[in-house]
């Protein structure tokens, strides 16, 4: 029974450790002004901020929230800062294939509905994020692990080139001189969760100190 007890104890301990996403949210709410636009790739992998548009009733799904429910939430969460959330990706009119895709792979799979759907989604670059009003953006190791370190599919699979395109997109975005690291949260013996990196989007290339 000892190994099972040790495992159970470690699981219980882990569930009670502070999560990097909670620590990052608290830091942002303490240091970044109310209403600032922040780019994230999904609420599950990133800090969960209060969205201004949610409380305005204009967020996706907002029409299903009654004004009474919104008002109760406003009262309960009064005092916490709210942010405008900018997605890191969008959907193009047509599929976007990376230049390295062999012609035969594209010919075999290009008309498959799921392939067309997946290849229409693309990561925004710094110009597009700035155009959408983003002042900061988060990256999460839970997302980047799949891009950089997950098992890659063989070169005759379209998924191989989908992952390649995501990798190229993140490398291009994070190497842009206008995308400057502000702070990073990494799990250790006293915390759990993903590695989170907060970047500031500068209108012009410049320097910004890392906290």
PDB file of C-alpha atoms in Angstrom:
ATOM      1  CA  UNK A   1       0.000   0.000   0.000  1.00  0.00           C
ATOM      2  CA  UNK A   2       2.924   2.369   0.557  1.00  0.00           C
ATOM      3  CA  UNK A   3       3.474   3.333  -3.131  1.00  0.00           C
ATOM      4  CA  UNK A   4      -0.240   3.989  -3.553  1.00  0.00           C
ATOM      5  CA  UNK A   5      -0.316   6.157  -0.431  1.00  0.00           C
ATOM      6  CA  UNK A   6       2.736   8.132  -1.555  1.00  0.00           C
ATOM      7  CA  UNK A   7       1.160   8.711  -4.978  1.00  0.00           C
ATOM      8  CA  UNK A   8      -2.147   9.771  -3.437  1.00  0.00           C
ATOM      9  CA  UNK A   9      -0.361  12.138  -1.051  1.00  0.00           C
ATOM     10  CA  UNK A  10       1.574  13.725  -3.916  1.00  0.00           C
ATOM     11  CA  UNK A  11      -1.632  14.178  -5.927  1.00  0.00           C
ATOM     12  CA  UNK A  12      -3.382  15.823  -2.980  1.00  0.00           C
ATOM     13  CA  UNK A  13      -0.372  18.090  -2.432  1.00  0.00           C
ATOM     14  CA  UNK A  14      -0.299  19.068  -6.112  1.00  0.00           C
ATOM     15  CA  UNK A  15      -3.971  20.024  -6.146  1.00  0.00           C
ATOM     16  CA  UNK A  16      -3.392  22.436  -3.251  1.00  0.00           C
ATOM     17  CA  UNK A  17      -0.300  24.122  -4.701  1.00  0.00           C
ATOM     18  CA  UNK A  18      -0.663  27.615  -6.182  1.00  0.00           C
ATOM     19  CA  UNK A  19      -1.052  27.477  -9.964  1.00  0.00           C
ATOM     20  CA  UNK A  20       1.155  29.619 -12.193  1.00  0.00           C
ATOM     21  CA  UNK A  21      -1.996  30.798 -14.005  1.00  0.00           C
ATOM     22  CA  UNK A  22      -3.414  32.153 -10.741  1.00  0.00           C
ATOM     23  CA  UNK A  23      -0.115  33.827  -9.847  1.00  0.00           C
ATOM     24  CA  UNK A  24       0.120  35.411 -13.304  1.00  0.00           C
ATOM     25  CA  UNK A  25      -3.465  36.674 -13.141  1.00  0.00           C
ATOM     26  CA  UNK A  26      -2.870  38.279  -9.740  1.00  0.00           C
ATOM     27  CA  UNK A  27       0.329  39.947 -10.998  1.00  0.00           C
ATOM     28  CA  UNK A  28      -1.418  41.317 -14.076  1.00  0.00           C
ATOM     29  CA  UNK A  29      -4.357  42.624 -12.032  1.00  0.00           C
ATOM     30  CA  UNK A  30      -1.908  44.356  -9.695  1.00  0.00           C
ATOM     31  CA  UNK A  31       0.316  45.857 -12.391  1.00  0.00           C
ATOM     32  CA  UNK A  32      -1.576  46.287 -15.675  1.00  0.00           C
ATOM     33  CA  UNK A  33      -4.349  48.912 -15.946  1.00  0.00           C
ATOM     34  CA  UNK A  34      -8.010  48.086 -16.194  1.00  0.00           C
ATOM     35  CA  UNK A  35      -9.271  47.606 -19.761  1.00  0.00           C
ATOM     36  CA  UNK A  36      -5.871  46.771 -21.281  1.00  0.00           C
ATOM     37  CA  UNK A  37      -6.004  44.456 -24.313  1.00  0.00           C
ATOM     38  CA  UNK A  38      -4.171  41.146 -23.759  1.00  0.00           C
ATOM     39  CA  UNK A  39      -3.610  38.446 -26.375  1.00  0.00           C
ATOM     40  CA  UNK A  40      -4.118  34.838 -25.302  1.00  0.00           C
ATOM     41  CA  UNK A  41      -4.611  31.561 -27.171  1.00  0.00           C
ATOM     42  CA  UNK A  42      -7.262  30.087 -24.886  1.00  0.00           C
ATOM     43  CA  UNK A  43      -8.484  30.492 -21.326  1.00  0.00           C
ATOM     44  CA  UNK A  44      -7.616  26.931 -20.288  1.00  0.00           C
ATOM     45  CA  UNK A  45      -3.871  27.275 -20.903  1.00  0.00           C
ATOM     46  CA  UNK A  46      -3.575  30.886 -19.725  1.00  0.00           C
ATOM     47  CA  UNK A  47      -4.592  33.100 -16.783  1.00  0.00           C
ATOM     48  CA  UNK A  48      -8.351  33.544 -16.578  1.00  0.00           C
ATOM     49  CA  UNK A  49      -9.050  37.255 -16.683  1.00  0.00           C
ATOM     50  CA  UNK A  50     -12.365  38.996 -16.246  1.00  0.00           C
ATOM     51  CA  UNK A  51     -13.411  40.083 -19.721  1.00  0.00           C
ATOM     52  CA  UNK A  52     -14.824  43.549 -20.202  1.00  0.00           C
ATOM     53  CA  UNK A  53     -16.987  42.374 -23.097  1.00  0.00           C
ATOM     54  CA  UNK A  54     -18.461  39.597 -20.952  1.00  0.00           C
ATOM     55  CA  UNK A  55     -19.723  42.120 -18.450  1.00  0.00           C
ATOM     56  CA  UNK A  56     -20.958  44.296 -21.282  1.00  0.00           C
ATOM     57  CA  UNK A  57     -22.916  41.294 -22.547  1.00  0.00           C
ATOM     58  CA  UNK A  58     -21.151  41.357 -25.925  1.00  0.00           C
ATOM     59  CA  UNK A  59     -18.757  38.409 -25.539  1.00  0.00           C
ATOM     60  CA  UNK A  60     -19.404  35.152 -27.431  1.00  0.00           C
ATOM     61  CA  UNK A  61     -22.365  33.519 -25.731  1.00  0.00           C
ATOM     62  CA  UNK A  62     -23.237  36.765 -23.970  1.00  0.00           C
ATOM     63  CA  UNK A  63     -26.761  36.725 -25.339  1.00  0.00           C
ATOM     64  CA  UNK A  64     -27.446  33.685 -23.130  1.00  0.00           C
ATOM     65  CA  UNK A  65     -26.693  35.673 -19.952  1.00  0.00           C
ATOM     66  CA  UNK A  66     -29.548  37.600 -18.392  1.00  0.00           C
ATOM     67  CA  UNK A  67     -28.984  41.135 -17.175  1.00  0.00           C
ATOM     68  CA  UNK A  68     -29.763  39.942 -13.624  1.00  0.00           C
ATOM     69  CA  UNK A  69     -27.002  37.321 -13.827  1.00  0.00           C
ATOM     70  CA  UNK A  70     -24.539  39.888 -15.159  1.00  0.00           C
ATOM     71  CA  UNK A  71     -25.437  42.334 -12.409  1.00  0.00           C
ATOM     72  CA  UNK A  72     -24.932  39.721  -9.682  1.00  0.00           C
ATOM     73  CA  UNK A  73     -21.541  38.860 -11.193  1.00  0.00           C
ATOM     74  CA  UNK A  74     -20.579  42.549 -11.310  1.00  0.00           C
ATOM     75  CA  UNK A  75     -21.434  42.914  -7.619  1.00  0.00           C
ATOM     76  CA  UNK A  76     -19.589  39.738  -6.627  1.00  0.00           C
ATOM     77  CA  UNK A  77     -16.441  40.656  -8.574  1.00  0.00           C
ATOM     78  CA  UNK A  78     -16.466  44.386  -7.935  1.00  0.00           C
ATOM     79  CA  UNK A  79     -12.964  45.771  -7.493  1.00  0.00           C
ATOM     80  CA  UNK A  80     -11.212  43.294  -9.780  1.00  0.00           C
ATOM     81  CA  UNK A  81      -9.752  44.625 -13.004  1.00  0.00           C
ATOM     82  CA  UNK A  82     -11.204  43.564 -16.336  1.00  0.00           C
ATOM     83  CA  UNK A  83      -9.391  43.181 -19.653  1.00  0.00           C
ATOM     84  CA  UNK A  84     -10.104  43.094 -23.343  1.00  0.00           C
ATOM     85  CA  UNK A  85      -9.081  39.684 -24.644  1.00  0.00           C
ATOM     86  CA  UNK A  86      -7.549  39.488 -28.128  1.00  0.00           C
ATOM     87  CA  UNK A  87      -7.242  35.994 -29.683  1.00  0.00           C
ATOM     88  CA  UNK A  88      -3.801  35.065 -31.000  1.00  0.00           C
ATOM     89  CA  UNK A  89      -5.213  33.397 -34.099  1.00  0.00           C
ATOM     90  CA  UNK A  90      -7.813  33.982 -36.768  1.00  0.00           C
ATOM     91  CA  UNK A  91      -9.442  32.196 -39.685  1.00  0.00           C
ATOM     92  CA  UNK A  92      -8.463  32.871 -43.299  1.00  0.00           C
ATOM     93  CA  UNK A  93     -10.802  32.591 -46.273  1.00  0.00           C
ATOM     94  CA  UNK A  94      -8.668  29.830 -47.793  1.00  0.00           C
ATOM     95  CA  UNK A  95      -6.261  27.235 -46.316  1.00  0.00           C
ATOM     96  CA  UNK A  96      -2.703  28.456 -45.743  1.00  0.00           C
ATOM     97  CA  UNK A  97       0.013  25.843 -46.349  1.00  0.00           C
ATOM     98  CA  UNK A  98       3.668  26.378 -45.392  1.00  0.00           C
ATOM     99  CA  UNK A  99       6.082  26.727 -48.304  1.00  0.00           C
ATOM    100  CA  UNK A 100       7.815  23.476 -47.318  1.00  0.00           C
ATOM    101  CA  UNK A 101       4.700  21.377 -48.069  1.00  0.00           C
ATOM    102  CA  UNK A 102       5.380  18.911 -50.925  1.00  0.00           C
ATOM    103  CA  UNK A 103       3.047  19.286 -53.882  1.00  0.00           C
ATOM    104  CA  UNK A 104       1.936  15.636 -53.684  1.00  0.00           C
ATOM    105  CA  UNK A 105       0.863  15.993 -50.016  1.00  0.00           C
ATOM    106  CA  UNK A 106      -1.204  19.028 -50.820  1.00  0.00           C
ATOM    107  CA  UNK A 107      -2.710  17.337 -53.887  1.00  0.00           C
ATOM    108  CA  UNK A 108      -3.723  14.248 -51.874  1.00  0.00           C
ATOM    109  CA  UNK A 109      -5.166  16.024 -48.854  1.00  0.00           C
ATOM    110  CA  UNK A 110      -5.982  19.572 -49.962  1.00  0.00           C
ATOM    111  CA  UNK A 111      -9.684  18.919 -50.555  1.00  0.00           C
ATOM    112  CA  UNK A 112     -10.371  16.995 -47.349  1.00  0.00           C
ATOM    113  CA  UNK A 113     -12.859  19.056 -45.277  1.00  0.00           C
ATOM    114  CA  UNK A 114     -10.997  18.713 -41.971  1.00  0.00           C
ATOM    115  CA  UNK A 115      -7.717  19.689 -43.634  1.00  0.00           C
ATOM    116  CA  UNK A 116      -9.261  22.760 -45.225  1.00  0.00           C
ATOM    117  CA  UNK A 117     -10.769  23.745 -41.883  1.00  0.00           C
ATOM    118  CA  UNK A 118      -7.572  23.289 -39.859  1.00  0.00           C
ATOM    119  CA  UNK A 119      -5.313  25.046 -42.373  1.00  0.00           C
ATOM    120  CA  UNK A 120      -7.572  28.104 -42.463  1.00  0.00           C
ATOM    121  CA  UNK A 121      -6.694  28.865 -38.839  1.00  0.00           C
ATOM    122  CA  UNK A 122      -3.476  30.880 -38.580  1.00  0.00           C
ATOM    123  CA  UNK A 123      -1.458  32.627 -35.879  1.00  0.00           C
ATOM    124  CA  UNK A 124      -1.473  36.424 -35.972  1.00  0.00           C
ATOM    125  CA  UNK A 125       1.821  38.243 -36.379  1.00  0.00           C
ATOM    126  CA  UNK A 126       2.802  41.319 -34.377  1.00  0.00           C
ATOM    127  CA  UNK A 127       1.351  43.693 -36.976  1.00  0.00           C
ATOM    128  CA  UNK A 128      -2.069  42.085 -36.810  1.00  0.00           C
ATOM    129  CA  UNK A 129      -2.081  41.903 -33.013  1.00  0.00           C
ATOM    130  CA  UNK A 130      -1.157  45.572 -32.823  1.00  0.00           C
ATOM    131  CA  UNK A 131      -3.847  46.409 -35.369  1.00  0.00           C
ATOM    132  CA  UNK A 132      -6.356  44.618 -33.128  1.00  0.00           C
ATOM    133  CA  UNK A 133      -5.284  46.784 -30.204  1.00  0.00           C
ATOM    134  CA  UNK A 134      -3.272  44.224 -28.207  1.00  0.00           C
ATOM    135  CA  UNK A 135      -0.818  45.726 -25.709  1.00  0.00           C
ATOM    136  CA  UNK A 136       0.386  42.425 -24.204  1.00  0.00           C
ATOM    137  CA  UNK A 137       0.268  38.733 -25.031  1.00  0.00           C
ATOM    138  CA  UNK A 138       0.703  35.486 -23.122  1.00  0.00           C
ATOM    139  CA  UNK A 139       2.248  32.233 -24.260  1.00  0.00           C
ATOM    140  CA  UNK A 140       1.776  28.966 -22.376  1.00  0.00           C
ATOM    141  CA  UNK A 141       4.021  25.913 -22.377  1.00  0.00           C
ATOM    142  CA  UNK A 142       0.869  23.793 -22.643  1.00  0.00           C
ATOM    143  CA  UNK A 143       0.429  25.241 -26.144  1.00  0.00           C
ATOM    144  CA  UNK A 144       4.085  25.532 -27.132  1.00  0.00           C
ATOM    145  CA  UNK A 145       4.869  21.962 -26.094  1.00  0.00           C
ATOM    146  CA  UNK A 146       2.604  20.703 -28.849  1.00  0.00           C
ATOM    147  CA  UNK A 147       4.304  23.012 -31.325  1.00  0.00           C
ATOM    148  CA  UNK A 148       7.948  22.435 -30.408  1.00  0.00           C
ATOM    149  CA  UNK A 149       8.239  19.132 -28.551  1.00  0.00           C
ATOM    150  CA  UNK A 150       5.270  16.858 -29.269  1.00  0.00           C
ATOM    151  CA  UNK A 151       5.685  13.815 -31.507  1.00  0.00           C
ATOM    152  CA  UNK A 152       5.682  15.024 -35.081  1.00  0.00           C
ATOM    153  CA  UNK A 153       3.696  13.155 -37.705  1.00  0.00           C
ATOM    154  CA  UNK A 154       5.532  11.707 -40.739  1.00  0.00           C
ATOM    155  CA  UNK A 155       6.236  14.061 -43.665  1.00  0.00           C
ATOM    156  CA  UNK A 156       3.503  12.473 -45.798  1.00  0.00           C
ATOM    157  CA  UNK A 157       0.835  13.596 -43.259  1.00  0.00           C
ATOM    158  CA  UNK A 158      -0.819  17.036 -43.503  1.00  0.00           C
ATOM    159  CA  UNK A 159      -0.641  17.295 -39.692  1.00  0.00           C
ATOM    160  CA  UNK A 160       3.153  17.466 -40.006  1.00  0.00           C
ATOM    161  CA  UNK A 161       2.841  20.697 -42.003  1.00  0.00           C
ATOM    162  CA  UNK A 162       0.127  22.069 -39.762  1.00  0.00           C
ATOM    163  CA  UNK A 163       2.505  21.733 -36.799  1.00  0.00           C
ATOM    164  CA  UNK A 164       5.355  23.148 -38.886  1.00  0.00           C
ATOM    165  CA  UNK A 165       3.277  26.190 -39.748  1.00  0.00           C
ATOM    166  CA  UNK A 166       2.433  26.772 -36.064  1.00  0.00           C
ATOM    167  CA  UNK A 167       6.129  26.467 -35.180  1.00  0.00           C
ATOM    168  CA  UNK A 168       7.114  28.976 -37.863  1.00  0.00           C
ATOM    169  CA  UNK A 169       4.343  31.318 -36.727  1.00  0.00           C
ATOM    170  CA  UNK A 170       5.421  31.332 -33.071  1.00  0.00           C
ATOM    171  CA  UNK A 171       9.111  31.666 -33.955  1.00  0.00           C
ATOM    172  CA  UNK A 172       8.332  34.652 -36.173  1.00  0.00           C
ATOM    173  CA  UNK A 173       6.064  36.302 -33.601  1.00  0.00           C
ATOM    174  CA  UNK A 174       8.392  35.883 -30.628  1.00  0.00           C
ATOM    175  CA  UNK A 175      11.491  36.961 -32.574  1.00  0.00           C
ATOM    176  CA  UNK A 176       9.866  40.255 -33.585  1.00  0.00           C
ATOM    177  CA  UNK A 177      11.738  43.120 -31.899  1.00  0.00           C
ATOM    178  CA  UNK A 178       8.405  44.677 -30.872  1.00  0.00           C
ATOM    179  CA  UNK A 179       7.503  41.607 -28.788  1.00  0.00           C
ATOM    180  CA  UNK A 180       9.417  42.048 -25.531  1.00  0.00           C
ATOM    181  CA  UNK A 181       9.430  39.703 -22.543  1.00  0.00           C
ATOM    182  CA  UNK A 182       8.092  41.306 -19.366  1.00  0.00           C
ATOM    183  CA  UNK A 183       7.800  38.410 -16.902  1.00  0.00           C
ATOM    184  CA  UNK A 184       7.821  34.603 -16.772  1.00  0.00           C
ATOM    185  CA  UNK A 185       6.202  32.213 -14.302  1.00  0.00           C
ATOM    186  CA  UNK A 186       7.642  28.682 -14.002  1.00  0.00           C
ATOM    187  CA  UNK A 187       6.368  25.882 -11.750  1.00  0.00           C
ATOM    188  CA  UNK A 188       8.715  24.725  -8.996  1.00  0.00           C
ATOM    189  CA  UNK A 189       8.453  22.740  -5.752  1.00  0.00           C
ATOM    190  CA  UNK A 190       5.937  25.246  -4.415  1.00  0.00           C
ATOM    191  CA  UNK A 191       3.819  25.832  -7.524  1.00  0.00           C
ATOM    192  CA  UNK A 192       2.261  23.891 -10.393  1.00  0.00           C
ATOM    193  CA  UNK A 193       0.873  24.662 -13.843  1.00  0.00           C
ATOM    194  CA  UNK A 194       2.342  25.669 -17.208  1.00  0.00           C
ATOM    195  CA  UNK A 195       5.296  27.928 -17.881  1.00  0.00           C
ATOM    196  CA  UNK A 196       3.713  31.296 -18.697  1.00  0.00           C
ATOM    197  CA  UNK A 197       5.443  34.173 -20.457  1.00  0.00           C
ATOM    198  CA  UNK A 198       4.018  37.681 -20.609  1.00  0.00           C
ATOM    199  CA  UNK A 199       5.188  39.891 -23.482  1.00  0.00           C
ATOM    200  CA  UNK A 200       4.578  43.549 -24.178  1.00  0.00           C
ATOM    201  CA  UNK A 201       3.807  44.630 -27.723  1.00  0.00           C
ATOM    202  CA  UNK A 202       5.717  47.797 -28.542  1.00  0.00           C
ATOM    203  CA  UNK A 203       4.499  50.114 -31.315  1.00  0.00           C
ATOM    204  CA  UNK A 204       8.134  50.668 -32.191  1.00  0.00           C
ATOM    205  CA  UNK A 205      11.116  48.365 -31.524  1.00  0.00           C
ATOM    206  CA  UNK A 206      12.640  49.158 -28.173  1.00  0.00           C
ATOM    207  CA  UNK A 207      13.820  47.811 -24.845  1.00  0.00           C
ATOM    208  CA  UNK A 208      11.751  46.761 -21.870  1.00  0.00           C
ATOM    209  CA  UNK A 209      13.301  45.342 -18.705  1.00  0.00           C
ATOM    210  CA  UNK A 210      12.406  41.860 -17.552  1.00  0.00           C
ATOM    211  CA  UNK A 211      11.013  41.632 -14.017  1.00  0.00           C
TER     212      UNK A 211
END
